[in-house]
Structures are given as structure tokens and as C-alpha cells.
C-alpha positions as a printed Julia matrix, in Angstrom:
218×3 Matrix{Float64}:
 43.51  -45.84   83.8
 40.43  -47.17   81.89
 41.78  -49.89   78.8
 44.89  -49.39   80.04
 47.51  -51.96   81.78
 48.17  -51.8    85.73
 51.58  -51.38   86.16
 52.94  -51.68   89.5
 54.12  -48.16   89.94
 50.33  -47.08   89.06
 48.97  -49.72   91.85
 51.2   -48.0    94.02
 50.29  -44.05   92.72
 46.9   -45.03   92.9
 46.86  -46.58   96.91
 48.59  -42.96   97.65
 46.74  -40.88   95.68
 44.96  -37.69   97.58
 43.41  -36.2    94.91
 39.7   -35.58   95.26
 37.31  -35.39   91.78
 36.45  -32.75   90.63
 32.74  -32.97   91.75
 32.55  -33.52   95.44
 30.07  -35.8    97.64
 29.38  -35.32  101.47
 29.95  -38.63  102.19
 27.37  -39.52   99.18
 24.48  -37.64  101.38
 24.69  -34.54   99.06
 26.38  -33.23   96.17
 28.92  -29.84   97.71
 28.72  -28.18   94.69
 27.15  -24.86   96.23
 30.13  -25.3    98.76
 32.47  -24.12   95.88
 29.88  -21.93   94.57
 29.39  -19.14   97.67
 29.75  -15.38   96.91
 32.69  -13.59   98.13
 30.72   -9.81   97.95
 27.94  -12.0    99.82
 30.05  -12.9   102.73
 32.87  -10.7   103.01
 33.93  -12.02  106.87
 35.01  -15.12  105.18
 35.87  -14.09  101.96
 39.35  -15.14  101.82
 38.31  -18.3   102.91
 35.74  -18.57  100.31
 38.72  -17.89   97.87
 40.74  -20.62   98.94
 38.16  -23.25   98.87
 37.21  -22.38   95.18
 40.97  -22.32   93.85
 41.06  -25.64   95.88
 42.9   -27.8    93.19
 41.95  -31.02   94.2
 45.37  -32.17   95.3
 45.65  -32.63   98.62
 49.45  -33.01   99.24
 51.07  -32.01  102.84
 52.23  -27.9   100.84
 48.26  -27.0    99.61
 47.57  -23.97  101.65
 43.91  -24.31  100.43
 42.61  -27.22  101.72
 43.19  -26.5   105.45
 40.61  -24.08  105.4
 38.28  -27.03  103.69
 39.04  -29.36  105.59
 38.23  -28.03  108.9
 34.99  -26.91  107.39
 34.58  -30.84  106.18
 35.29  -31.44  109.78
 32.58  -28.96  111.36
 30.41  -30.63  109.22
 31.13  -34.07  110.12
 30.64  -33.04  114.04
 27.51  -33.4   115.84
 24.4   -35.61  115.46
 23.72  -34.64  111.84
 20.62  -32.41  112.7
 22.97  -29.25  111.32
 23.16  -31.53  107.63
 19.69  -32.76  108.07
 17.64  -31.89  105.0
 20.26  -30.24  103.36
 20.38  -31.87   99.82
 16.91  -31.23   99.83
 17.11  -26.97  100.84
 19.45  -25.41   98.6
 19.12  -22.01  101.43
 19.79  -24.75  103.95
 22.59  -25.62  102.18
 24.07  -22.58  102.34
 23.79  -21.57  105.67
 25.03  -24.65  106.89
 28.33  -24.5   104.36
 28.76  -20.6   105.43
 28.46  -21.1   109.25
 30.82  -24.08  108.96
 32.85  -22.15  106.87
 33.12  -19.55  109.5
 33.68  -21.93  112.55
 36.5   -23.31  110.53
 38.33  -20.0   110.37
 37.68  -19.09  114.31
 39.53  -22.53  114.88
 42.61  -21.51  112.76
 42.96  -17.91  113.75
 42.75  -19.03  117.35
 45.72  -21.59  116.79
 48.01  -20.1   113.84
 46.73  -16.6   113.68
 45.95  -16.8   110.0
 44.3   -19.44  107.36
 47.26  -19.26  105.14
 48.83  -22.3   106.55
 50.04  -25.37  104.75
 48.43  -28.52  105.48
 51.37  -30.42  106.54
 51.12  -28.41  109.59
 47.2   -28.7   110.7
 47.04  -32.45  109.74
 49.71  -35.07  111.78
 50.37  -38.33  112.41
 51.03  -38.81  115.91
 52.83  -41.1   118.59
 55.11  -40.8   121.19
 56.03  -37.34  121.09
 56.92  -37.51  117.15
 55.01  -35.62  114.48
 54.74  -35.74  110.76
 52.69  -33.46  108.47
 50.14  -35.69  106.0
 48.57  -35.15  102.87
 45.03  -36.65  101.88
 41.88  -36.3   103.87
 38.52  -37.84  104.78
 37.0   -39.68  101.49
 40.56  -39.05   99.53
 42.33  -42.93   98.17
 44.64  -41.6   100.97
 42.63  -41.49  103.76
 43.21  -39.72  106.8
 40.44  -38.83  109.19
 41.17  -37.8   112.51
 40.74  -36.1   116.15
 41.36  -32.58  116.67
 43.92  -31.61  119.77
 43.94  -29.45  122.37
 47.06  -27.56  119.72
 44.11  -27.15  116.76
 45.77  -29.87  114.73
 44.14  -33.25  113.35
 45.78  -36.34  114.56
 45.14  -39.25  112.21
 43.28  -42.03  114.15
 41.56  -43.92  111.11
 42.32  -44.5   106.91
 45.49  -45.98  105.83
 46.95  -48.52  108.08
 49.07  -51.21  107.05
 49.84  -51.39  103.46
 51.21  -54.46  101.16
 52.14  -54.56   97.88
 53.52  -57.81   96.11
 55.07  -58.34   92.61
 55.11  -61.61   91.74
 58.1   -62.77   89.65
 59.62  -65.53   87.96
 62.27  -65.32   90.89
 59.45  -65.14   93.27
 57.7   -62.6    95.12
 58.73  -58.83   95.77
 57.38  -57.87   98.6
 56.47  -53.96   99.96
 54.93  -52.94  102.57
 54.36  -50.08  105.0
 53.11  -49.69  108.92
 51.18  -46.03  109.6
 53.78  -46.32  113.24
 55.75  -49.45  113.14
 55.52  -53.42  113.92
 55.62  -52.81  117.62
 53.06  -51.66  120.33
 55.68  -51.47  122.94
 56.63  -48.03  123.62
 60.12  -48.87  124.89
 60.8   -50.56  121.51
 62.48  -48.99  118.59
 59.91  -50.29  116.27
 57.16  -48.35  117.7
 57.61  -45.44  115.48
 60.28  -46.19  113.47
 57.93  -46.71  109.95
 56.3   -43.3   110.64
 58.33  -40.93  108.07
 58.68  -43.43  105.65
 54.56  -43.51  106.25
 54.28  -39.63  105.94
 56.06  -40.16  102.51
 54.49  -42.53  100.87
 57.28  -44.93  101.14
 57.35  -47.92  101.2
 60.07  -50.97  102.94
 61.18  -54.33  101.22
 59.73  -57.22  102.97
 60.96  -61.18  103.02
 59.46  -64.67  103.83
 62.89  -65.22  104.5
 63.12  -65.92  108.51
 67.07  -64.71  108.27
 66.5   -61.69  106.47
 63.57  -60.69  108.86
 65.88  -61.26  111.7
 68.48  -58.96  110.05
């Protein structure tokens, strides 16, 4: 997008965009280049695994049957203290270890809950209330961003990132107004607005607002 007009279609690509770059940070603490790097004949118990995370296409959307095996691995690393990361940027046989063992937790957790790796990650990442589930694309650090608990089931639930989100085009005839609520404008379970916004949420969709007190009424 650099020397190049805004439109308001790319504002709204952009706010839902779960692509990742093509290098990757830990949270700016290291570079994970090695990550993507590890030897397949070296490490044949997580081999397939390996494979996955290195044909990883950057594109997190809710079908990549890649990034579930990366992602849990992002999330071993994120548990703990930080003694497993400590010193890590600075021990490339540190490094690793640490990605490999992670690596390998990762795949216990989904063979224990799905029986395989190969699982979309629609499936392994939710958003969650009342009962009602829906698959979500992005992850932790992505423009869409999703970080989350892991249940009792294996899945993440989202619990932080994207929350409420407002677009405005401002026009001659006045504003247009868009927005979206990650579960809806209520926090009354008995209501029918507590999770009425969350597949519209799931999909990147978006409602039309008004600062018209009739047509919110309606």
C-alpha cells in the first residue's frame, strides 16, 4: 500500500488481514527464523510437523491445515515464566532445542484431542459463548488478532485481539457507518443480543450502523 490511496475496502482488508510476513518475530524478543529452518532427517518424530510449519504460507485463514501445528507450538512457547525462551536469541543450540521440544509438545496436544495434526484451523481455534462456536482465522501478533485460552476439549478460545470494530465513510450525505461486536451489544445472557454478532464476527463481516435513534430502535 506504500504511495498508494486508502480506499475503504483496503482499510477494511487491512483491519482483517491474518497474514503474517514473511520473516517472523517472537514477540520482537528473537527473530524464528531457525523455527522454519529445522531438519526433517534430524528429527524424524516430528517430521511431519516440521513439514507443515515450513510450507506454512503465511495466511492464516480458518481452512490452513499448517498453522495449527504452529500455532500450538507459538503457544508452548508463550507458556511459562519465560526461563524456557531465556537466552535464546543469544544460543542458536538453545534455540533449537527450545523450538524442537515445543514443537513436540504441540503435537502430543493434538494427537491427544484429534488423533492427527492434519486438522484445519477453524477447528482448534474458536470463538466462544454460550454454548455457540465458530472457527477463526488469524493468530497471536497477526492484524487479526486472536490470542486465547486452551480448553479442557484442546481448542483455543479467543479471550483477547479484535474486539469491537468501527469503520466510518464520511460522505457528502453524511456518515456511513460499520461496525462489528466479537459477541454482541449485550452482556445479558437471556438477551438475544448476546451472541447474535458472533458469525458475522467469525466472517469478517461487518453491520450498518445509524445515529439515527429510530433506526437503532428498529
Amino acid at each position: 500500500y506504500i504511495n498508494k490511496n486508502i480506499t475503504y475496502q483496503d482499510l477494511h482488508d487491512i483491519k482483517f488481514d491474518h497474514t503474517f510476513p514473511k520473516r517472523m518475530t517472537f514477540k520482537g524478543d528473537f527473530w524464528m527464523d531457525k523455527f522454519f529452518e529445522l531438519d526433517t532427517a534430524k528429527y524424524p518424530d516430528i517430521a511431519d510437523a516440521i513439514r507443515r510449519i515450513k510450507n506454512f504460507d503465511r495466511n492464516a485463514d480458518t481452512l490452513d491445515r499448517n498453522f495449527p501445528i504452529m500455532l500450538f507450538t507459538i503457544y508452548r512457547l508463550l507458556q511459562g515464566s519465560g526461563e524456557r525462551r531465556e537466552n535464546v536469541e543469544n544460543d542458536d543450540t538453545k534455540m533449537e532445542e527450545t523450538f524442537v521440544a515445543c514443537i513436540r509438545e504441540a503435537q502430543e496436544h493434538m494427537i491427544k484431542h484429534w488423533g492427527t495434526i492434519d486438522v484445519p484451523l477453524g477447528k482448534v481455534q474458536v470463538l466462544e459463548r454460550a454454548g455457540k462456536f465458530y472457527g477463526l482465522d488469524g493468530g497471536p501478533d497477526a492484524i487479526r488478532a486472536v490470542f486465547g485460552d486452551i480448553l479442557e476439549d484442546g481448542r483455543i478460545r479467543m479471550k483477547a485481539g479484535d474486539g469491537y470494530v468501527q469503520l466510518v465513510k464520511f460522505t457528502k450525505e453524511g456518515p456511513e457507518i460499520e461496525s462489528i461486536n466479537a459477541f454482541g451489544a449485550s452482556s445479558m445472557p437471556d438477551s438475544p443480543h448476546y451472541t447474535d454478532q458472533m458469525p458475522l464476527f467469525s466472517q469478517q463481516k461487518m453491520k450498518k450502523m445509524s445515529l439515527k435513534k429510530e433506526d437503532v430502535y428498529k
